[in-house]
CSV table of C-alpha atoms in Angstrom, one decimal:
chain,number,residue,atom,x,y,z
A,3,MET,CA,0.1,0.3,-0.3
A,4,THR,CA,2.6,2.6,1.2
A,5,ARG,CA,4.4,1.6,-2.1
A,6,TYR,CA,1.2,2.4,-4.4
A,7,LEU,CA,0.6,5.7,-2.1
A,8,PHE,CA,4.8,6.7,-2.6
A,9,ALA,CA,4.2,6.7,-6.6
A,10,PHE,CA,0.9,8.9,-6.8
A,11,ILE,CA,3.1,11.3,-4.5
A,12,SER,CA,5.7,11.6,-7.5
A,13,GLY,CA,3.1,11.5,-10.0
A,14,GLY,CA,2.0,14.2,-8.3
A,15,LEU,CA,4.9,16.1,-7.9
A,16,PHE,CA,5.9,15.9,-11.5
A,17,GLY,CA,3.3,17.1,-12.5
A,18,LEU,CA,2.5,19.8,-10.5
A,19,GLY,CA,6.5,20.6,-11.7
A,20,LEU,CA,5.6,20.1,-15.5
A,21,LEU,CA,2.3,22.8,-14.4
A,22,ILE,CA,4.5,25.5,-12.8
A,23,SER,CA,7.5,25.2,-15.1
A,24,GLY,CA,5.4,25.3,-18.9
A,25,MET,CA,6.1,22.2,-19.8
A,26,THR,CA,1.8,21.7,-20.1
A,27,ASN,CA,2.1,24.6,-22.8
A,28,THR,CA,3.0,23.5,-26.5
A,29,LEU,CA,4.7,26.5,-27.1
A,30,LYS,CA,7.0,26.6,-24.8
A,31,ILE,CA,8.0,22.9,-26.1
A,32,GLN,CA,7.9,24.8,-29.8
A,33,GLY,CA,10.2,27.7,-28.5
A,34,TRP,CA,13.1,26.2,-27.1
A,35,LEU,CA,12.9,24.1,-29.8
A,36,ASN,CA,12.9,27.5,-31.8
A,37,PHE,CA,16.7,27.3,-32.0
A,38,PHE,CA,17.5,29.2,-35.2
A,39,GLY,CA,14.1,31.6,-34.2
A,40,ALA,CA,12.7,33.3,-31.2
A,41,TRP,CA,14.4,30.4,-28.6
A,42,ASP,CA,13.4,30.4,-25.2
A,43,PRO,CA,15.5,29.2,-22.8
A,44,THR,CA,12.6,28.0,-20.6
A,45,LEU,CA,13.1,24.1,-21.2
A,46,ALA,CA,17.1,24.2,-20.2
A,47,PHE,CA,15.9,25.4,-17.0
A,48,VAL,CA,13.6,22.7,-16.4
A,49,LEU,CA,15.2,20.4,-17.3
A,50,GLY,CA,18.5,21.7,-14.9
A,51,GLY,CA,16.0,22.2,-11.9
A,52,ALA,CA,14.8,18.2,-12.7
A,53,ILE,CA,18.9,17.2,-13.1
A,54,ILE,CA,20.8,18.3,-9.0
A,55,PRO,CA,18.3,16.3,-7.2
A,56,MET,CA,18.6,13.7,-9.2
A,57,PHE,CA,22.4,13.3,-10.1
A,58,ILE,CA,22.3,14.0,-5.8
A,59,SER,CA,20.0,10.6,-5.6
A,60,TRP,CA,22.1,8.1,-8.0
A,61,LYS,CA,25.1,9.0,-6.3
A,62,VAL,CA,22.9,7.4,-3.3
A,63,VAL,CA,21.3,4.5,-5.1
A,64,SER,CA,25.3,3.9,-6.3
A,65,ASN,CA,25.9,1.0,-4.2
A,66,LYS,CA,22.4,-0.5,-3.0
A,67,LYS,CA,20.8,-2.8,-4.2
A,68,THR,CA,17.6,-2.5,-3.1
A,69,SER,CA,15.1,1.4,-2.1
A,70,LEU,CA,13.8,2.6,0.8
A,71,LEU,CA,10.5,0.3,1.2
A,72,GLY,CA,12.7,-3.2,-0.3
A,73,THR,CA,12.5,-3.4,-4.0
A,74,LYS,CA,14.8,-3.3,-6.4
A,75,ILE,CA,16.6,-0.9,-8.3
A,76,SER,CA,15.7,-0.8,-11.0
A,77,GLN,CA,19.3,-0.8,-13.4
A,78,ASN,CA,18.5,0.1,-17.0
A,79,ASP,CA,21.8,0.6,-17.9
A,80,LYS,CA,23.4,-1.8,-19.5
A,81,LEU,CA,21.0,-1.9,-22.6
A,82,PRO,CA,23.4,-1.2,-25.6
A,83,ILE,CA,23.3,1.7,-27.9
A,84,ASN,CA,22.0,0.5,-31.1
A,85,SER,CA,19.6,1.8,-34.7
A,86,ASN,CA,16.3,1.5,-31.7
A,87,LEU,CA,17.6,3.9,-29.6
A,88,ILE,CA,18.5,6.3,-32.3
A,89,VAL,CA,15.4,5.6,-34.9
A,90,GLY,CA,13.1,6.0,-32.2
A,91,SER,CA,14.5,9.5,-30.5
A,92,VAL,CA,14.6,10.4,-34.3
A,93,LEU,CA,11.0,10.3,-34.7
A,94,PHE,CA,10.1,10.7,-31.0
A,95,GLY,CA,11.9,14.1,-31.2
A,96,ALA,CA,9.4,14.4,-35.5
A,97,GLY,CA,6.4,14.2,-32.7
A,98,TRP,CA,7.6,16.6,-30.2
A,99,GLY,CA,9.1,19.9,-32.1
A,100,LEU,CA,5.4,18.9,-34.2
A,101,VAL,CA,3.2,20.0,-31.6
A,102,GLY,CA,4.6,20.8,-28.2
A,103,LEU,CA,4.3,17.6,-26.4
A,104,CYS,CA,5.4,14.6,-24.4
A,105,PRO,CA,4.1,11.8,-22.4
A,106,GLY,CA,4.4,13.6,-18.8
A,107,PRO,CA,3.1,16.4,-20.2
A,108,ALA,CA,0.4,15.2,-22.1
A,109,ILE,CA,-1.2,12.5,-19.5
A,110,ALA,CA,-0.4,15.6,-16.6
A,111,SER,CA,-2.5,18.1,-19.0
A,112,LEU,CA,-5.3,15.4,-19.7
A,113,SER,CA,-8.0,17.5,-17.5
A,114,PHE,CA,-7.7,20.6,-19.6
A,115,GLY,CA,-6.1,19.2,-22.9
A,116,GLY,CA,-9.5,18.9,-24.4
A,117,THR,CA,-10.5,16.9,-27.2
A,118,ASN,CA,-7.0,17.8,-29.0
A,119,GLY,CA,-5.4,16.1,-26.0
A,120,TYR,CA,-7.3,13.4,-25.8
A,121,ILE,CA,-6.1,12.2,-29.4
A,122,PHE,CA,-2.3,12.6,-28.4
A,123,ILE,CA,-2.9,10.5,-26.0
A,124,ILE,CA,-5.4,7.5,-28.2
A,125,SER,CA,-3.0,8.2,-31.4
A,126,MET,CA,0.9,7.5,-29.0
A,127,LEU,CA,-1.0,4.3,-27.2
A,128,ILE,CA,-1.9,3.1,-30.7
A,129,GLY,CA,1.9,4.4,-31.0
A,130,ILE,CA,3.6,1.9,-28.5
A,131,LEU,CA,1.0,-0.9,-29.0
A,132,LEU,CA,2.0,-0.9,-33.2
A,133,ILE,CA,5.8,-2.0,-31.4
A,134,SER,CA,4.9,-3.9,-28.9
A,135,LEU,CA,2.6,-5.6,-31.6
A,136,VAL,CA,5.2,-5.9,-34.7
A,137,SER,CA,8.6,-6.5,-32.5
A,138,ASN,CA,9.0,-9.7,-31.6
A,139,LYS,CA,8.3,-10.3,-35.7
A,140,PHE,CA,10.9,-8.2,-37.0
A,141,TYR,CA,15.3,-7.5,-36.4
A,142,PHE,CA,14.4,-4.5,-33.5
A,143,LYS,CA,12.8,-7.4,-30.7
A,144,ILE,CA,13.0,-5.0,-27.6
A,145,LYS,CA,11.6,-6.8,-24.8
B,8,MET,CA,8.7,38.8,-17.6
B,9,ILE,CA,10.8,35.9,-19.9
B,10,GLU,CA,13.3,36.3,-16.8
B,11,GLN,CA,10.0,35.3,-14.6
B,12,ASP,CA,9.0,32.8,-16.7
B,13,TRP,CA,13.2,31.0,-16.1
B,14,LEU,CA,12.4,30.8,-13.1
B,15,TYR,CA,9.0,28.2,-12.6
B,16,GLY,CA,11.1,26.8,-15.0
B,17,PHE,CA,13.6,25.9,-13.0
B,18,LEU,CA,11.3,25.5,-9.7
B,19,GLY,CA,9.4,23.3,-11.3
B,20,GLY,CA,12.2,21.0,-12.5
B,21,VAL,CA,13.5,20.7,-8.7
B,22,LEU,CA,10.3,18.9,-8.4
B,23,ILE,CA,10.1,17.2,-11.7
B,24,GLY,CA,13.8,16.2,-10.3
B,25,LEU,CA,12.4,15.7,-6.6
B,26,ALA,CA,9.4,13.5,-7.2
B,27,ALA,CA,11.9,11.2,-9.8
B,28,SER,CA,14.2,11.4,-6.7
B,29,MET,CA,12.0,9.8,-4.3
B,30,PHE,CA,10.4,7.2,-7.2
B,31,LEU,CA,14.2,5.6,-7.7
B,32,LEU,CA,14.6,6.2,-3.8
B,33,ILE,CA,11.0,5.0,-2.3
B,34,ASN,CA,10.1,2.3,-4.8
B,35,GLY,CA,12.8,1.7,-6.0
B,36,ARG,CA,11.8,2.7,-10.1
B,37,THR,CA,13.7,5.2,-13.2
B,38,MET,CA,11.0,7.8,-13.3
B,39,GLY,CA,10.0,6.9,-17.1
B,40,ALA,CA,6.4,8.9,-18.7
B,41,SER,CA,6.8,6.4,-21.4
B,42,GLY,CA,8.1,4.0,-19.5
B,43,ILE,CA,5.2,4.1,-17.6
B,44,ILE,CA,2.3,4.5,-20.0
B,45,GLY,CA,4.1,1.7,-22.4
B,46,GLY,CA,4.7,-1.5,-19.7
B,47,LEU,CA,0.5,-1.1,-19.5
B,48,VAL,CA,-0.5,-0.5,-22.5
B,49,ASP,CA,2.7,-3.7,-24.5
B,50,LYS,CA,2.2,-5.7,-20.6
B,51,SER,CA,5.3,-5.9,-19.8
B,52,GLY,CA,4.7,-3.3,-16.5
B,53,TRP,CA,1.5,-5.5,-16.2
B,54,HIS,CA,3.5,-7.3,-13.0
B,55,ASN,CA,3.3,-4.4,-10.8
B,56,TYR,CA,0.0,-2.3,-12.5
B,57,LEU,CA,-1.4,-0.9,-9.2
B,58,GLU,CA,2.4,1.1,-8.8
B,59,ARG,CA,2.4,2.3,-12.0
B,60,ILE,CA,-1.5,3.8,-11.9
B,61,SER,CA,-0.8,5.0,-9.0
B,62,PHE,CA,1.7,7.1,-10.6
B,63,ILE,CA,-0.3,8.3,-13.7
B,64,ALA,CA,-3.6,9.0,-11.3
B,65,GLY,CA,-1.1,11.6,-9.8
B,66,LEU,CA,0.2,12.7,-12.4
B,67,ILE,CA,-3.5,13.0,-13.9
B,68,PHE,CA,-5.2,14.8,-10.5
B,69,ILE,CA,-3.0,16.6,-8.9
B,70,PRO,CA,-2.9,19.8,-12.3
B,71,ALA,CA,-7.0,18.5,-12.5
B,72,VAL,CA,-6.8,19.7,-8.5
B,73,ILE,CA,-4.4,22.9,-9.5
B,74,SER,CA,-5.4,23.4,-13.1
B,75,PHE,CA,-9.5,23.5,-11.9
B,76,THR,CA,-8.3,25.8,-8.6
B,77,TYR,CA,-6.7,29.0,-10.8
B,78,ASN,CA,-7.8,27.8,-14.2
B,79,PHE,CA,-4.4,29.1,-15.5
B,80,PRO,CA,-2.8,25.7,-17.7
B,81,LYS,CA,-3.6,26.0,-21.3
B,82,THR,CA,-1.9,23.6,-23.7
B,83,ASN,CA,-2.0,25.8,-26.9
B,84,ILE,CA,-2.1,23.1,-28.7
B,85,THR,CA,-1.9,23.1,-32.1
B,86,SER,CA,-6.3,22.6,-33.7
B,87,ASN,CA,-5.0,20.6,-36.6
B,88,ILE,CA,-6.1,16.9,-35.7
B,89,TYR,CA,-4.4,15.7,-38.7
B,90,LEU,CA,-0.7,16.6,-36.7
B,91,ILE,CA,-1.9,15.4,-33.7
B,92,ILE,CA,-2.3,12.0,-35.5
B,93,ILE,CA,1.0,11.5,-36.7
B,94,ALA,CA,3.0,13.4,-33.6
B,95,GLY,CA,1.0,11.2,-31.5
B,96,LEU,CA,1.5,8.1,-33.4
B,97,LEU,CA,4.9,9.5,-34.0
B,98,VAL,CA,5.9,9.9,-29.9
B,99,GLY,CA,4.6,7.0,-29.6
B,100,ILE,CA,6.6,4.4,-31.5
B,101,GLY,CA,9.3,6.4,-31.1
B,102,THR,CA,9.5,6.5,-27.6
B,103,THR,CA,8.9,2.6,-27.3
B,104,LEU,CA,12.3,1.9,-30.2
B,105,ALA,CA,14.5,3.9,-28.0
B,106,GLN,CA,12.9,2.6,-24.6
B,107,GLY,CA,12.3,6.3,-22.9
B,108,CYS,CA,11.3,9.9,-23.1
B,109,THR,CA,12.0,13.6,-22.0
B,110,SER,CA,11.9,12.5,-18.3
B,111,GLY,CA,13.9,8.9,-18.0
B,112,HIS,CA,16.0,9.3,-21.2
B,113,GLY,CA,16.5,13.3,-20.4
B,114,ILE,CA,16.2,13.7,-16.7
B,115,CYS,CA,16.9,10.2,-15.2
B,116,GLY,CA,19.8,9.4,-18.7
B,117,ILE,CA,21.5,12.5,-17.9
B,118,SER,CA,21.5,13.0,-14.4
B,119,ARG,CA,23.0,9.2,-14.7
B,120,ILE,CA,25.5,10.7,-16.7
B,121,SER,CA,23.9,7.2,-19.3
B,122,VAL,CA,25.6,7.6,-22.2
B,123,ARG,CA,22.5,6.0,-24.4
B,124,GLY,CA,20.6,8.8,-22.4
B,125,ILE,CA,22.1,10.9,-23.2
B,126,VAL,CA,22.7,10.0,-27.2
B,127,ALA,CA,19.0,9.3,-27.4
B,128,THR,CA,18.1,13.3,-25.6
B,129,ILE,CA,20.5,15.0,-28.4
B,130,PHE,CA,18.6,13.0,-31.7
B,131,TYR,CA,15.6,14.0,-30.3
B,132,ILE,CA,16.5,18.0,-29.2
B,133,ILE,CA,18.0,17.5,-33.1
B,134,SER,CA,15.0,15.8,-34.5
B,135,GLY,CA,12.2,18.4,-32.3
B,136,ALA,CA,14.3,21.1,-33.3
B,137,ALA,CA,14.7,20.1,-37.4
B,138,ILE,CA,10.7,20.2,-37.2
B,139,VAL,CA,10.1,23.0,-36.0
B,140,PHE,CA,12.5,25.4,-38.1
B,141,ALA,CA,10.4,23.6,-41.1
B,142,LEU,CA,6.9,24.4,-39.6
B,143,ASN,CA,8.2,27.4,-39.0
B,144,ASN,CA,9.4,28.5,-42.9
B,145,PHE,CA,8.4,26.2,-44.7
B,146,MET,CA,4.3,25.2,-43.5
B,147,GLU,CA,3.5,27.2,-45.6
B,148,ILE,CA,4.4,24.7,-48.7
B,149,LEU,CA,2.2,22.5,-47.3
């Protein structure tokens, strides 16, 4: 139960941070990606602010195997740098630039993003499902 | 005015970093939005679905309370439905292939000095910037 309570608080804090930082505003995202025009540096401050506590947290858990609740600490750092990572990131970046939404802010703005927000989320879920359906049949098996 | 945005950006960023820290230190999990959602869609995360749903519930509920109380957020999303569908598909496909998005590869990856996270972040920023450049300069052609 504690585990789910803290997951809920983490999600809520994440959403609060996204709102306060302006990252649920698609114009702020597209403004930051507009390096050759009127560049908006806000996202760099968001990344900087988020990286500082997380840098410390990674140091804290670096020699630990389990979390405070005794669960195993997820270790994803052994995964390779391959074409899936590069191609996936390029495709994700294209979608991100196209409307200025990534998964976190898309979900965080569910209550106030209107119909177009729902359409984005549904399309994103279909995209995830498409890859999970074909990934076992093609060379780019991912899991 | 613009400087105030930077301050709010930094403050919000620190809260996001604290959220990720909490999820890591207490739950032992990397806070990646695409991974948390993706695991529910493709069955790979069904063994801890309640933890994922709790996180997503918080991510929806807290902004909902704030937006209904203060009425300030606007997403300013484009009204072009085709762009939204294409973008949503690209984000879903891309983050699933790359196994991470702005939170997982960007925040959690860079702060860990993970080469994988840094490489992913460089590629999605270049790609996003190219698309925004194209939208700003060639949109009339489309």
